[in-house]
């Protein structure tokens, strides 16, 4: 029997619950919506889903401001609906990861409410004067209370940072993990996993995610994940945790996935790289040298969708979609797990035309509208029909969808073999067929300038990031390509999987 744990080479699909599918009709996606669309996910061919926070929350940051870590917000359903989703997903062979938000709670959390009233302030980061730290969302990272004390919030003021030097915070999160593990989840995505501890004395800093920062990747954080790993290991089945770790070094990333810590951490280096074979090759080399169970990510609910990113600066309007398909083949050919973000399989672009009154991201408001923020990648999915809300739900959508998304609906694409959705389905099915047959190592083949040619056992993945057609390496069979091939020629912005046997 294959002993490889599932998370080692999984395709995990991120569901931004608010924007996936709405059954209740309030214009906001919900857990029942996820359950209703499980057949779509089965057909797509994903191994697992990661649900963004659905806990009780005032929604100051789309649910990443948690007021009760052990309950479902009525906007999204209730615990019975969550249990029904877990059962239905498991029956469909799909695992479930939930999001744990340990760096901060909501200011509506009972602990912070107590702190405001003057008790239990040692659970958060209260000081009698602030330092120079800035919030990730813009503006100062400190808010002053009427009694003169300040509290730290690396994100919005409604997201006060916990004090992880307090043992009570540890115990609380160990209990929260057990609560969801007992309900049958297969794992966790850890929000701001490199936060949690701040340097003693809270010295002033320059911004950035560098490993020497007094804010990020402090050494003490690893002790937390050692504790968490013991809890995960005490449950049957392969329960896994993946950390959201923004860092500028693969070595730092690797520290989070030591054998007694997290199973995986997101590897954002690819997502941050430009469309360039040299840049991709460096990311791949650095990653594989540093971690043994890597992950690959092209998009998520915090960044500009990669169809749009890859099109930027290109004179060819088709470059973005073509490159996005090619990048998928590259990512799926590499050892490790691939994390997809809902809507990328539909080729959705970033939505830029959101009127200011419809915007919801705190980044937009805290930058006085100067930074558009993340609403553009969070627009609710178009499922079917010819006009908004495209069957997202019966009652509109919390962010407006572009009226011209008719051709991008899942229904429209499902029957078109040339669509992004059909391509994703084929790519995932091809990867599935190869699973277990490929080694965990890759080798580089020589190619023309700005090509990325690598082998994994009998498989060759060839990507042309350049402006000119390239010659494919010798092969016996083309398994799949991201666009039309011209004989043995690989056009620009195209990738192919070849078999050498
Ligand atoms: C990362 C999450 O992905 C993002 O959406 C959120 O705003 C911050 N962490 C703060 O929780």
mmCIF file with all atom_site columns, N, CA, C and O in Angstrom, residues 423-450:
data_model
loop_
_atom_site.group_PDB
_atom_site.id
_atom_site.type_symbol
_atom_site.label_atom_id
_atom_site.label_alt_id
_atom_site.label_comp_id
_atom_site.label_asym_id
_atom_site.label_entity_id
_atom_site.label_seq_id
_atom_site.pdbx_PDB_ins_code
_atom_site.Cartn_x
_atom_site.Cartn_y
_atom_site.Cartn_z
_atom_site.occupancy
_atom_site.B_iso_or_equiv
_atom_site.pdbx_formal_charge
_atom_site.auth_seq_id
_atom_site.auth_comp_id
_atom_site.auth_asym_id
_atom_site.auth_atom_id
_atom_site.pdbx_PDB_model_num
ATOM 1   N N  . UNK A 1 423 ? -9.607  22.708 -19.516 1.00 0.00 ? 423 UNK A N  1
ATOM 2   C CA . UNK A 1 423 ? -8.154  22.515 -19.421 1.00 0.00 ? 423 UNK A CA 1
ATOM 3   C C  . UNK A 1 423 ? -7.751  22.113 -18.001 1.00 0.00 ? 423 UNK A C  1
ATOM 4   O O  . UNK A 1 423 ? -6.965  21.178 -17.801 1.00 0.00 ? 423 UNK A O  1
ATOM 5   N N  . UNK A 1 424 ? -8.289  22.805 -17.000 1.00 0.00 ? 424 UNK A N  1
ATOM 6   C CA . UNK A 1 424 ? -7.964  22.452 -15.608 1.00 0.00 ? 424 UNK A CA 1
ATOM 7   C C  . UNK A 1 424 ? -8.367  21.012 -15.308 1.00 0.00 ? 424 UNK A C  1
ATOM 8   O O  . UNK A 1 424 ? -7.630  20.273 -14.657 1.00 0.00 ? 424 UNK A O  1
ATOM 9   N N  . UNK A 1 425 ? -9.563  20.643 -15.772 1.00 0.00 ? 425 UNK A N  1
ATOM 10  C CA . UNK A 1 425 ? -10.009 19.259 -15.514 1.00 0.00 ? 425 UNK A CA 1
ATOM 11  C C  . UNK A 1 425 ? -9.054  18.257 -16.152 1.00 0.00 ? 425 UNK A C  1
ATOM 12  O O  . UNK A 1 425 ? -8.691  17.252 -15.528 1.00 0.00 ? 425 UNK A O  1
ATOM 13  N N  . UNK A 1 426 ? -8.655  18.538 -17.386 1.00 0.00 ? 426 UNK A N  1
ATOM 14  C CA . UNK A 1 426 ? -7.729  17.617 -18.068 1.00 0.00 ? 426 UNK A CA 1
ATOM 15  C C  . UNK A 1 426 ? -6.383  17.580 -17.349 1.00 0.00 ? 426 UNK A C  1
ATOM 16  O O  . UNK A 1 426 ? -5.794  16.526 -17.144 1.00 0.00 ? 426 UNK A O  1
ATOM 17  N N  . UNK A 1 427 ? -5.907  18.750 -16.942 1.00 0.00 ? 427 UNK A N  1
ATOM 18  C CA . UNK A 1 427 ? -4.583  18.804 -16.301 1.00 0.00 ? 427 UNK A CA 1
ATOM 19  C C  . UNK A 1 427 ? -4.603  18.040 -14.966 1.00 0.00 ? 427 UNK A C  1
ATOM 20  O O  . UNK A 1 427 ? -3.683  17.276 -14.657 1.00 0.00 ? 427 UNK A O  1
ATOM 21  N N  . UNK A 1 428 ? -5.661  18.240 -14.191 1.00 0.00 ? 428 UNK A N  1
ATOM 22  C CA . UNK A 1 428 ? -5.732  17.546 -12.900 1.00 0.00 ? 428 UNK A CA 1
ATOM 23  C C  . UNK A 1 428 ? -5.887  16.037 -13.095 1.00 0.00 ? 428 UNK A C  1
ATOM 24  O O  . UNK A 1 428 ? -5.304  15.241 -12.353 1.00 0.00 ? 428 UNK A O  1
ATOM 25  N N  . UNK A 1 429 ? -6.650  15.657 -14.109 1.00 0.00 ? 429 UNK A N  1
ATOM 26  C CA . UNK A 1 429 ? -6.831  14.220 -14.372 1.00 0.00 ? 429 UNK A CA 1
ATOM 27  C C  . UNK A 1 429 ? -5.510  13.603 -14.837 1.00 0.00 ? 429 UNK A C  1
ATOM 28  O O  . UNK A 1 429 ? -5.166  12.475 -14.455 1.00 0.00 ? 429 UNK A O  1
ATOM 29  N N  . UNK A 1 430 ? -4.755  14.334 -15.638 1.00 0.00 ? 430 UNK A N  1
ATOM 30  C CA . UNK A 1 430 ? -3.471  13.810 -16.121 1.00 0.00 ? 430 UNK A CA 1
ATOM 31  C C  . UNK A 1 430 ? -2.502  13.662 -14.957 1.00 0.00 ? 430 UNK A C  1
ATOM 32  O O  . UNK A 1 430 ? -1.779  12.665 -14.837 1.00 0.00 ? 430 UNK A O  1
ATOM 33  N N  . UNK A 1 431 ? -2.506  14.659 -14.082 1.00 0.00 ? 431 UNK A N  1
ATOM 34  C CA . UNK A 1 431 ? -1.642  14.555 -12.905 1.00 0.00 ? 431 UNK A CA 1
ATOM 35  C C  . UNK A 1 431 ? -2.046  13.356 -12.054 1.00 0.00 ? 431 UNK A C  1
ATOM 36  O O  . UNK A 1 431 ? -1.199  12.599 -11.564 1.00 0.00 ? 431 UNK A O  1
ATOM 37  N N  . UNK A 1 432 ? -3.349  13.192 -11.877 1.00 0.00 ? 432 UNK A N  1
ATOM 38  C CA . UNK A 1 432 ? -3.842  12.066 -11.069 1.00 0.00 ? 432 UNK A CA 1
ATOM 39  C C  . UNK A 1 432 ? -3.380  10.728 -11.656 1.00 0.00 ? 432 UNK A C  1
ATOM 40  O O  . UNK A 1 432 ? -2.974  9.822  -10.922 1.00 0.00 ? 432 UNK A O  1
ATOM 41  N N  . UNK A 1 433 ? -3.426  10.636 -12.969 1.00 0.00 ? 433 UNK A N  1
ATOM 42  C CA . UNK A 1 433 ? -3.039  9.375  -13.620 1.00 0.00 ? 433 UNK A CA 1
ATOM 43  C C  . UNK A 1 433 ? -1.550  9.075  -13.405 1.00 0.00 ? 433 UNK A C  1
ATOM 44  O O  . UNK A 1 433 ? -1.144  7.919  -13.383 1.00 0.00 ? 433 UNK A O  1
ATOM 45  N N  . UNK A 1 434 ? -0.748  10.129 -13.216 1.00 0.00 ? 434 UNK A N  1
ATOM 46  C CA . UNK A 1 434 ? 0.697   9.933  -13.027 1.00 0.00 ? 434 UNK A CA 1
ATOM 47  C C  . UNK A 1 434 ? 1.074   9.747  -11.563 1.00 0.00 ? 434 UNK A C  1
ATOM 48  O O  . UNK A 1 434 ? 2.204   9.383  -11.252 1.00 0.00 ? 434 UNK A O  1
ATOM 49  N N  . UNK A 1 435 ? 0.128   10.036 -10.678 1.00 0.00 ? 435 UNK A N  1
ATOM 50  C CA . UNK A 1 435 ? 0.458   10.052 -9.243  1.00 0.00 ? 435 UNK A CA 1
ATOM 51  C C  . UNK A 1 435 ? 1.058   8.711  -8.799  1.00 0.00 ? 435 UNK A C  1
ATOM 52  O O  . UNK A 1 435 ? 0.559   7.649  -9.153  1.00 0.00 ? 435 UNK A O  1
ATOM 53  N N  . UNK A 1 436 ? 2.111   8.830  -8.030  1.00 0.00 ? 436 UNK A N  1
ATOM 54  C CA . UNK A 1 436 ? 2.743   7.612  -7.513  1.00 0.00 ? 436 UNK A CA 1
ATOM 55  C C  . UNK A 1 436 ? 3.757   7.018  -8.471  1.00 0.00 ? 436 UNK A C  1
ATOM 56  O O  . UNK A 1 436 ? 4.484   6.099  -8.123  1.00 0.00 ? 436 UNK A O  1
ATOM 57  N N  . UNK A 1 437 ? 3.799   7.518  -9.706  1.00 0.00 ? 437 UNK A N  1
ATOM 58  C CA . UNK A 1 437 ? 4.738   6.940  -10.677 1.00 0.00 ? 437 UNK A CA 1
ATOM 59  C C  . UNK A 1 437 ? 5.981   7.805  -10.854 1.00 0.00 ? 437 UNK A C  1
ATOM 60  O O  . UNK A 1 437 ? 6.907   7.412  -11.547 1.00 0.00 ? 437 UNK A O  1
ATOM 61  N N  . UNK A 1 438 ? 5.983   9.000  -10.261 1.00 0.00 ? 438 UNK A N  1
ATOM 62  C CA . UNK A 1 438 ? 7.086   9.931  -10.515 1.00 0.00 ? 438 UNK A CA 1
ATOM 63  C C  . UNK A 1 438 ? 7.961   10.096 -9.273  1.00 0.00 ? 438 UNK A C  1
ATOM 64  O O  . UNK A 1 438 ? 7.447   10.107 -8.151  1.00 0.00 ? 438 UNK A O  1
ATOM 65  N N  . UNK A 1 439 ? 9.261   10.271 -9.458  1.00 0.00 ? 439 UNK A N  1
ATOM 66  C CA . UNK A 1 439 ? 10.132  10.505 -8.299  1.00 0.00 ? 439 UNK A CA 1
ATOM 67  C C  . UNK A 1 439 ? 9.909   11.909 -7.733  1.00 0.00 ? 439 UNK A C  1
ATOM 68  O O  . UNK A 1 439 ? 9.302   12.761 -8.390  1.00 0.00 ? 439 UNK A O  1
ATOM 69  N N  . UNK A 1 440 ? 10.424  12.138 -6.531  1.00 0.00 ? 440 UNK A N  1
ATOM 70  C CA . UNK A 1 440 ? 10.280  13.442 -5.886  1.00 0.00 ? 440 UNK A CA 1
ATOM 71  C C  . UNK A 1 440 ? 11.377  14.416 -6.292  1.00 0.00 ? 440 UNK A C  1
ATOM 72  O O  . UNK A 1 440 ? 11.508  15.480 -5.706  1.00 0.00 ? 440 UNK A O  1
ATOM 73  N N  . UNK A 1 441 ? 12.174  14.009 -7.265  1.00 0.00 ? 441 UNK A N  1
ATOM 74  C CA . UNK A 1 441 ? 13.281  14.879 -7.683  1.00 0.00 ? 441 UNK A CA 1
ATOM 75  C C  . UNK A 1 441 ? 13.081  15.282 -9.136  1.00 0.00 ? 441 UNK A C  1
ATOM 76  O O  . UNK A 1 441 ? 12.400  14.591 -9.893  1.00 0.00 ? 441 UNK A O  1
ATOM 77  N N  . UNK A 1 442 ? 13.691  16.393 -9.507  1.00 0.00 ? 442 UNK A N  1
ATOM 78  C CA . UNK A 1 442 ? 13.625  16.810 -10.905 1.00 0.00 ? 442 UNK A CA 1
ATOM 79  C C  . UNK A 1 442 ? 15.037  16.978 -11.445 1.00 0.00 ? 442 UNK A C  1
ATOM 80  O O  . UNK A 1 442 ? 16.001  17.076 -10.679 1.00 0.00 ? 442 UNK A O  1
ATOM 81  N N  . UNK A 1 443 ? 15.138  16.998 -12.752 1.00 0.00 ? 443 UNK A N  1
ATOM 82  C CA . UNK A 1 443 ? 16.426  17.291 -13.397 1.00 0.00 ? 443 UNK A CA 1
ATOM 83  C C  . UNK A 1 443 ? 16.199  18.349 -14.460 1.00 0.00 ? 443 UNK A C  1
ATOM 84  O O  . UNK A 1 443 ? 15.109  18.454 -15.008 1.00 0.00 ? 443 UNK A O  1
ATOM 85  N N  . UNK A 1 444 ? 17.221  19.141 -14.728 1.00 0.00 ? 444 UNK A N  1
ATOM 86  C CA . UNK A 1 444 ? 17.070  20.210 -15.734 1.00 0.00 ? 444 UNK A CA 1
ATOM 87  C C  . UNK A 1 444 ? 17.592  19.736 -17.086 1.00 0.00 ? 444 UNK A C  1
ATOM 88  O O  . UNK A 1 444 ? 18.629  19.081 -17.153 1.00 0.00 ? 444 UNK A O  1
ATOM 89  N N  . UNK A 1 445 ? 16.861  20.077 -18.122 1.00 0.00 ? 445 UNK A N  1
ATOM 90  C CA . UNK A 1 445 ? 17.308  19.803 -19.488 1.00 0.00 ? 445 UNK A CA 1
ATOM 91  C C  . UNK A 1 445 ? 17.731  21.116 -20.130 1.00 0.00 ? 445 UNK A C  1
ATOM 92  O O  . UNK A 1 445 ? 17.145  22.159 -19.825 1.00 0.00 ? 445 UNK A O  1
ATOM 93  N N  . UNK A 1 446 ? 18.698  21.054 -21.025 1.00 0.00 ? 446 UNK A N  1
ATOM 94  C CA . UNK A 1 446 ? 19.037  22.302 -21.722 1.00 0.00 ? 446 UNK A CA 1
ATOM 95  C C  . UNK A 1 446 ? 17.880  22.717 -22.622 1.00 0.00 ? 446 UNK A C  1
ATOM 96  O O  . UNK A 1 446 ? 17.140  21.886 -23.126 1.00 0.00 ? 446 UNK A O  1
ATOM 97  N N  . UNK A 1 447 ? 17.689  23.997 -22.768 1.00 0.00 ? 447 UNK A N  1
ATOM 98  C CA . UNK A 1 447 ? 16.632  24.497 -23.656 1.00 0.00 ? 447 UNK A CA 1
ATOM 99  C C  . UNK A 1 447 ? 17.103  25.759 -24.328 1.00 0.00 ? 447 UNK A C  1
ATOM 100 O O  . UNK A 1 447 ? 18.249  26.168 -24.189 1.00 0.00 ? 447 UNK A O  1
ATOM 101 N N  . UNK A 1 448 ? 16.217  26.383 -25.067 1.00 0.00 ? 448 UNK A N  1
ATOM 102 C CA . UNK A 1 448 ? 16.559  27.672 -25.683 1.00 0.00 ? 448 UNK A CA 1
ATOM 103 C C  . UNK A 1 448 ? 16.380  28.770 -24.635 1.00 0.00 ? 448 UNK A C  1
ATOM 104 O O  . UNK A 1 448 ? 15.834  28.519 -23.564 1.00 0.00 ? 448 UNK A O  1
ATOM 105 N N  . UNK A 1 449 ? 16.818  30.004 -24.988 1.00 0.00 ? 449 UNK A N  1
ATOM 106 C CA . UNK A 1 449 ? 16.702  31.080 -23.995 1.00 0.00 ? 449 UNK A CA 1
ATOM 107 C C  . UNK A 1 449 ? 15.261  31.249 -23.518 1.00 0.00 ? 449 UNK A C  1
ATOM 108 O O  . UNK A 1 449 ? 14.327  31.161 -24.308 1.00 0.00 ? 449 UNK A O  1
ATOM 109 N N  . UNK A 1 450 ? 15.132  31.475 -22.222 1.00 0.00 ? 450 UNK A N  1
ATOM 110 C CA . UNK A 1 450 ? 13.847  31.686 -21.575 1.00 0.00 ? 450 UNK A CA 1
ATOM 111 C C  . UNK A 1 450 ? 12.869  30.512 -21.687 1.00 0.00 ? 450 UNK A C  1
ATOM 112 O O  . UNK A 1 450 ? 11.666  30.673 -21.762 1.00 0.00 ? 450 UNK A O  1
#
